[in-house]
Amino acid sequence: MVAATGELPSSGYALEVDGRLKAEFATRDGARTGGEELKRRFPMLQIKIYDAQTNAREDI
């Protein structure tokens, strides 16, 4: 996991929390695990996984 700079990553995956990029991950599994942990701790947050290869976002 790497802290995000606020710009969309060119590769890998990123966690988007309430519309802001918070962390970058090399693998999809890592991003999903991190996102699910955040969602368990803070269920009110809107968390998405951003895939840099397809420019798609997936809700958690």
XYZ file of C-alpha atoms in Angstrom:
60
model
C 0.000 0.000 0.000
C 1.255 3.446 -0.938
C -0.268 6.782 0.067
C -2.004 8.425 -2.862
C -1.015 11.837 -4.165
C -4.535 12.873 -5.174
C -3.938 12.127 -8.855
C -5.281 9.062 -10.617
C -2.645 6.315 -10.721
C -1.332 5.138 -14.091
C -1.157 1.496 -12.967
C -2.525 -0.706 -10.227
C -5.480 0.094 -8.014
C -6.477 2.882 -5.664
C -8.998 3.331 -2.879
C -11.348 6.237 -3.331
C -12.953 7.308 -0.054
C -15.788 9.838 -0.265
C -14.522 10.956 -3.683
C -10.840 11.345 -2.717
C -7.986 8.987 -3.478
C -6.468 7.724 -0.245
C -4.189 4.754 -1.010
C -2.688 2.893 -3.956
C -2.259 -0.875 -4.214
C -0.386 -3.099 -6.642
C -3.071 -5.810 -6.634
C -6.848 -5.877 -6.758
C -6.968 -8.250 -3.773
C -4.944 -5.819 -1.676
C -7.239 -2.939 -2.576
C -10.357 -4.995 -1.826
C -8.987 -6.145 1.550
C -8.078 -2.575 2.518
C -11.424 -1.239 1.377
C -13.434 -3.902 3.176
C -11.529 -3.279 6.402
C -12.276 0.460 6.177
C -15.938 -0.255 5.428
C -16.203 -2.512 8.507
C -14.663 0.162 10.729
C -16.508 3.110 9.159
C -19.702 1.862 7.443
C -20.881 5.398 6.632
C -18.004 6.002 4.164
C -18.474 5.623 0.419
C -15.545 3.464 -0.700
C -14.660 2.521 -4.278
C -11.783 0.675 -5.902
C -10.314 2.488 -8.905
C -8.721 0.263 -11.580
C -6.107 2.265 -13.510
C -5.985 -0.162 -16.434
C -9.708 0.094 -17.271
C -10.407 3.500 -15.663
C -13.343 1.876 -13.858
C -14.578 2.206 -10.288
C -16.171 -0.552 -8.230
C -18.245 0.073 -5.087
C -17.456 -1.790 -1.897
